PDB file of C-alpha atoms in Angstrom:
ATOM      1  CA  UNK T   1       6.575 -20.387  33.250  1.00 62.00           C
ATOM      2  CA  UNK T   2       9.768 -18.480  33.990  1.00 78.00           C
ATOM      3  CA  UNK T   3      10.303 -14.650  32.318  1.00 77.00           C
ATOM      4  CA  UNK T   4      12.555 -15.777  29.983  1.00 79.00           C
ATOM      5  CA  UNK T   5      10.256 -18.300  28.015  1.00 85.00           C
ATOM      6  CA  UNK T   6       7.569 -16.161  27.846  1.00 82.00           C
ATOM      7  CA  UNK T   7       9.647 -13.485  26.238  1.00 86.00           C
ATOM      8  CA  UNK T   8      11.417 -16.503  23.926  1.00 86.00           C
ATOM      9  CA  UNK T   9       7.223 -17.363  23.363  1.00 86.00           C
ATOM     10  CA  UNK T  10       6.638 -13.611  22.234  1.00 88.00           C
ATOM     11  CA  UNK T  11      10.037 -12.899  20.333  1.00 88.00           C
ATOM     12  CA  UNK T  12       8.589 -16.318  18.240  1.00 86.00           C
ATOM     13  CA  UNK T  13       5.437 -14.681  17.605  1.00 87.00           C
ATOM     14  CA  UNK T  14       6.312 -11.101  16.371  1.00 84.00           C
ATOM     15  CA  UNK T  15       9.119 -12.874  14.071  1.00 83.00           C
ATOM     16  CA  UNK T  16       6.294 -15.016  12.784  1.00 82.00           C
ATOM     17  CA  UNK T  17       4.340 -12.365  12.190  1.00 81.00           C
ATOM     18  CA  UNK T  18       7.428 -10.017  10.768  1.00 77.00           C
ATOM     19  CA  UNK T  19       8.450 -12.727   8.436  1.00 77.00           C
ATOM     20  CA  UNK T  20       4.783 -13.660   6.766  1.00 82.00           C
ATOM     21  CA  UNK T  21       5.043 -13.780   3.607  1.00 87.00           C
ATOM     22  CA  UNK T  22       2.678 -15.290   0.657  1.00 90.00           C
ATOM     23  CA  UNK T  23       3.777 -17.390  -2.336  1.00 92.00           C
ATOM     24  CA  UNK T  24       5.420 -15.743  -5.410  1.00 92.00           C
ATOM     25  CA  UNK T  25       2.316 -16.359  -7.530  1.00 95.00           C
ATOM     26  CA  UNK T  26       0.603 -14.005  -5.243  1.00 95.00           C
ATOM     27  CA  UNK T  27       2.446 -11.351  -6.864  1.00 95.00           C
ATOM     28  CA  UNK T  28       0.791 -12.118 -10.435  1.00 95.00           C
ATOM     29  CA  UNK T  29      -2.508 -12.761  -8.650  1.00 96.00           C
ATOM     30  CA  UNK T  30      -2.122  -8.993  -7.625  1.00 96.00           C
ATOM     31  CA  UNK T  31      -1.096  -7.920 -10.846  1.00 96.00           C
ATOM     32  CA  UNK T  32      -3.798  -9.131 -12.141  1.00 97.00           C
ATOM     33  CA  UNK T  33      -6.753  -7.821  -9.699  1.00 97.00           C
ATOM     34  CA  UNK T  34      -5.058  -4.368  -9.850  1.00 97.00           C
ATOM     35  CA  UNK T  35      -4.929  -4.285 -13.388  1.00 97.00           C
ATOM     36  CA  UNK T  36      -8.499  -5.271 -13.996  1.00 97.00           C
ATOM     37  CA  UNK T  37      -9.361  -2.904 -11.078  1.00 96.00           C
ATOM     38  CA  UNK T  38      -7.598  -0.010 -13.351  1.00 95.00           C
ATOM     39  CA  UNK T  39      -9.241  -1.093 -16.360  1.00 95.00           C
ATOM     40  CA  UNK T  40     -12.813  -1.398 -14.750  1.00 94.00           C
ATOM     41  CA  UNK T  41     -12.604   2.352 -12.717  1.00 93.00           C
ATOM     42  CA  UNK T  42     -11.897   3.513 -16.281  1.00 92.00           C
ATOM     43  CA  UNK T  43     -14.814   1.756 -18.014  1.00 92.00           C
ATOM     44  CA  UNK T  44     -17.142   3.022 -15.012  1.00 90.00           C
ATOM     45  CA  UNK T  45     -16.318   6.534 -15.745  1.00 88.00           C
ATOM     46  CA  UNK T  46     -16.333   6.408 -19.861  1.00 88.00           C
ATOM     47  CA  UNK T  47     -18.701   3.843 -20.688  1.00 84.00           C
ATOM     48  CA  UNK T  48     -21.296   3.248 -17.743  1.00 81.00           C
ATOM     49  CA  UNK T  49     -24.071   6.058 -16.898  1.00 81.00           C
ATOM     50  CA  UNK T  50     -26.059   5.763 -14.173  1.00 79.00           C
ATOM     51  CA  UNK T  51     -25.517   5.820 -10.510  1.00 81.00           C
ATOM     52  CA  UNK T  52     -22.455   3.427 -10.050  1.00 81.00           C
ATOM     53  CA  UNK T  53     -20.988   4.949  -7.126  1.00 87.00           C
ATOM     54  CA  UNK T  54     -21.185   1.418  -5.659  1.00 90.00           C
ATOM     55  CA  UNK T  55     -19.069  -0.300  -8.582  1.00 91.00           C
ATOM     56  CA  UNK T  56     -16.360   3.019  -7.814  1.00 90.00           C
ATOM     57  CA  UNK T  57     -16.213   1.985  -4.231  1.00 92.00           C
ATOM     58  CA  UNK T  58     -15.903  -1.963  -5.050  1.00 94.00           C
ATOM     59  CA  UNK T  59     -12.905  -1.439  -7.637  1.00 95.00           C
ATOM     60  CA  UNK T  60     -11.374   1.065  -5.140  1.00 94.00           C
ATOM     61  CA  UNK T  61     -11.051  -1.846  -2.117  1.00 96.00           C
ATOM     62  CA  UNK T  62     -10.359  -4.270  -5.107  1.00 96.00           C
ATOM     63  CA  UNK T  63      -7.338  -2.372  -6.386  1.00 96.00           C
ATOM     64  CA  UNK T  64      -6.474  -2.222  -3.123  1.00 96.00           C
ATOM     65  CA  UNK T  65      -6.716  -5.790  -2.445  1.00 97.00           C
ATOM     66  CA  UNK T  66      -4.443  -6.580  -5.003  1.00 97.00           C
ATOM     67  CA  UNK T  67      -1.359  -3.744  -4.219  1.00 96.00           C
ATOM     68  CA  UNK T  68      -1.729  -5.451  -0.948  1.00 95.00           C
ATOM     69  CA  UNK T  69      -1.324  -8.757  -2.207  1.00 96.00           C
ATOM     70  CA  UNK T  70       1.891  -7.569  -4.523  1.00 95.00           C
ATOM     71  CA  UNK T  71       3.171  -6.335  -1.692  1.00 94.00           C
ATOM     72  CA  UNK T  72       3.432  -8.883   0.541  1.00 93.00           C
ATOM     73  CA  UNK T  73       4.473 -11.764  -1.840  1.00 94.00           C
ATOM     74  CA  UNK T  74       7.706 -13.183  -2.086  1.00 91.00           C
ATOM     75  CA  UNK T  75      10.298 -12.701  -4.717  1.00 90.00           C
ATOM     76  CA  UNK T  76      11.437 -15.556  -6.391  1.00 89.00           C
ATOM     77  CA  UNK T  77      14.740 -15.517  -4.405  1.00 86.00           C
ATOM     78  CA  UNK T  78      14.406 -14.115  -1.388  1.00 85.00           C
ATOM     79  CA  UNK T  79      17.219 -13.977   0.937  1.00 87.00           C
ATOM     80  CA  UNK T  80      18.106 -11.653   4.181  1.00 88.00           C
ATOM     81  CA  UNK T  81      19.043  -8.774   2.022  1.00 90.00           C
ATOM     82  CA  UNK T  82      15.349  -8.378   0.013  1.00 89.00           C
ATOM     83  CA  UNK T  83      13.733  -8.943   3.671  1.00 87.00           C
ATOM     84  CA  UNK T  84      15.568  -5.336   4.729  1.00 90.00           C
ATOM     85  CA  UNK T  85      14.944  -3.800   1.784  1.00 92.00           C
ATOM     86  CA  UNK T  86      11.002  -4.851   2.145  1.00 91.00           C
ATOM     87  CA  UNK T  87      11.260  -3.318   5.662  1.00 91.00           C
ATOM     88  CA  UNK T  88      12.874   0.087   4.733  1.00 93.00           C
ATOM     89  CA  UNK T  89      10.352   0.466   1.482  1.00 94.00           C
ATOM     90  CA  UNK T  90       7.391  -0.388   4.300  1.00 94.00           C
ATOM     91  CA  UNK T  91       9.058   2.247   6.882  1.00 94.00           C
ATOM     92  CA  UNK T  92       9.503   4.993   4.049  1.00 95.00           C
ATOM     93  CA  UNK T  93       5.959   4.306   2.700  1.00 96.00           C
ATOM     94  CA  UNK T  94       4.617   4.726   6.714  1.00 96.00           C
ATOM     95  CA  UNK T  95       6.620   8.434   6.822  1.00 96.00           C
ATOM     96  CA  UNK T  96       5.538   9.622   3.448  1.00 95.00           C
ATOM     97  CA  UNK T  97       2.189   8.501   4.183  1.00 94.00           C
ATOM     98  CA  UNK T  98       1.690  10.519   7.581  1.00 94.00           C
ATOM     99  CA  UNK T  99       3.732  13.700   5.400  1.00 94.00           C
ATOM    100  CA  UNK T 100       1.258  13.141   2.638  1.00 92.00           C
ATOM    101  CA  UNK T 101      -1.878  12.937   4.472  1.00 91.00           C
ATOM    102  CA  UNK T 102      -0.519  15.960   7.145  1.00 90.00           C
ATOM    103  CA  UNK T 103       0.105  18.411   4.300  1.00 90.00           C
ATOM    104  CA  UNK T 104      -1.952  17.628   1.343  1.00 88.00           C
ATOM    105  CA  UNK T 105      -5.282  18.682   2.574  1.00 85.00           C
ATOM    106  CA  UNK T 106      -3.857  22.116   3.082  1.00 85.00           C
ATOM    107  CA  UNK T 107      -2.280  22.167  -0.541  1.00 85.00           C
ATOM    108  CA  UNK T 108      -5.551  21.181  -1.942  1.00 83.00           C
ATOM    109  CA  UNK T 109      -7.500  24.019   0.049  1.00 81.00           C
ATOM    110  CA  UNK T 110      -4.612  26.660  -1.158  1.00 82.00           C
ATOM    111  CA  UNK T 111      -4.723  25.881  -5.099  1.00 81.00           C
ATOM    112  CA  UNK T 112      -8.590  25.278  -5.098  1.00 80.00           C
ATOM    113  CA  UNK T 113      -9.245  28.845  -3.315  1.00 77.00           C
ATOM    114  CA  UNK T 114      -5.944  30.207  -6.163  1.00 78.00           C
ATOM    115  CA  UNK T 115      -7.818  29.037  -8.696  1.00 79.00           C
ATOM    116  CA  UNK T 116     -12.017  29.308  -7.362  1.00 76.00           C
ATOM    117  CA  UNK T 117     -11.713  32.624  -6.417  1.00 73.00           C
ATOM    118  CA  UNK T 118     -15.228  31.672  -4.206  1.00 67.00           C
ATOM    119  CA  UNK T 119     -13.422  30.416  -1.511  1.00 65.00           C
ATOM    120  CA  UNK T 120     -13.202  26.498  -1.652  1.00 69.00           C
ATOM    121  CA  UNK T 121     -14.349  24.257   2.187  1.00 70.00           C
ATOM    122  CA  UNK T 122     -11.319  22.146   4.004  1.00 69.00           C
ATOM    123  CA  UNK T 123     -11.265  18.784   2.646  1.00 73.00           C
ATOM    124  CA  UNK T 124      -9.872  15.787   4.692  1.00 74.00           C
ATOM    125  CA  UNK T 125      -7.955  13.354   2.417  1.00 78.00           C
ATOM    126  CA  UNK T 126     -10.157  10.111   2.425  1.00 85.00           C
ATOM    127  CA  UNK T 127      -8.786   6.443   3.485  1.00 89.00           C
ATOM    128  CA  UNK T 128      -8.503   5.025  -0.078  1.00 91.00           C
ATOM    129  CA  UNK T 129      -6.359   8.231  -1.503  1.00 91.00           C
ATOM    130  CA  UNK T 130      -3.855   7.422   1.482  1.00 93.00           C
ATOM    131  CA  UNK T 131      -3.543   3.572   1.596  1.00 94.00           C
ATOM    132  CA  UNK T 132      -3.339   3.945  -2.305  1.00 94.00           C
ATOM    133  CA  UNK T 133      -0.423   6.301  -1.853  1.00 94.00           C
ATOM    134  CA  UNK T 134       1.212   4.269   1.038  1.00 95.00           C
ATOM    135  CA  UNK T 135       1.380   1.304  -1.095  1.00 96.00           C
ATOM    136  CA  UNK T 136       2.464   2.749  -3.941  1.00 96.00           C
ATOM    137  CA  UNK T 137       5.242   4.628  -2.305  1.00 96.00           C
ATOM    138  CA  UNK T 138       5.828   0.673  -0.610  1.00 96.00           C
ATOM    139  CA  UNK T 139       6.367  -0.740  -4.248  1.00 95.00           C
ATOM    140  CA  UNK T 140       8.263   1.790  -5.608  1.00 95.00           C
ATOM    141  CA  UNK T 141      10.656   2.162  -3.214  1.00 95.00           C
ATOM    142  CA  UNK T 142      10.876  -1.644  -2.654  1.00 94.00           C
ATOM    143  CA  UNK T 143      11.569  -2.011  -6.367  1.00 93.00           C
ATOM    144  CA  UNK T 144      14.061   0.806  -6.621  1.00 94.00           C
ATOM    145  CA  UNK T 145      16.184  -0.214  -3.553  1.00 92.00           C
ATOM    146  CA  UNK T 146      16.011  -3.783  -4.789  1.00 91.00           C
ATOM    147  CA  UNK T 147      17.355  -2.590  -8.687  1.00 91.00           C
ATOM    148  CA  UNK T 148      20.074  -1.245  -6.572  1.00 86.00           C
ATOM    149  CA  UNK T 149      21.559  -3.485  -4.571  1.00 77.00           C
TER     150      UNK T 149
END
């Protein structure tokens, strides 16, 4: 194998990868799951006693699962212009995500010791708060740049 098929060999791959998408009815499918997610997290914490800390970390990954899901379905039409618009949304969700998770620890530790005068510990952001923030930030921006074009 000469260097110039094995780079045509991995140039084939990483587009494969790049350009994976799922069916549009993946995008209701993901509705769906992250609206029953929603609706569940708030049943667990106004209707359900009891230790259910289990249940809260089920729906978390579930809601998860479904953003995920949304995000990576097709539109109905989907031509080269959505594909770059997916991409930027995905590369401003990655930079807002590393901003977010850099700085709001320390925002958290400066209004909880403002307000608790007892002098509040550091608290690392956990892994749920930032994917859930990353994908959000993915499908609002991919919605908004798509509403403009």
């Amino acid at each position: 194998m000469n260097k110039e098929s094995v780079i045509d060999c991995e140039r084939n791959r990483l587009e494969k990868i790049t350009k994976f998408r799922l069916p549009h009815k993946f995008m209701n499918v993901g509705v769906a799951i992250a609206g029953l997610s929603i609706i569940m997290m708030f049943v667990r914490a106004f209707a359900m006693d009891g230790d259910t800390e289990w249940l809260k970390v089920v729906l978390q990954k579930t809601l998860l699962v479904g953003m995920l899901l949304m995000s990576v379905s097709r539109d109905k039409e989907e031509d080269e212009l959505t594909i770059k618009l997916r991409m930027q949304s995905y590369g401003w969700a990655f930079i807002v995500g590393v901003v977010y998770a850099l700085v709001m620890p320390y925002v958290e530790f400066g209004v909880s010791n403002a307000v608790h005068s007892g002098g509040e510990a550091y608290k690392d952001l956990g892994d749920f708060q930032v994917l859930l923030f990353m994908l959000m930030v993915q499908l609002m921006c991919y919605h908004t740049l798509k509403s403009y074009r």
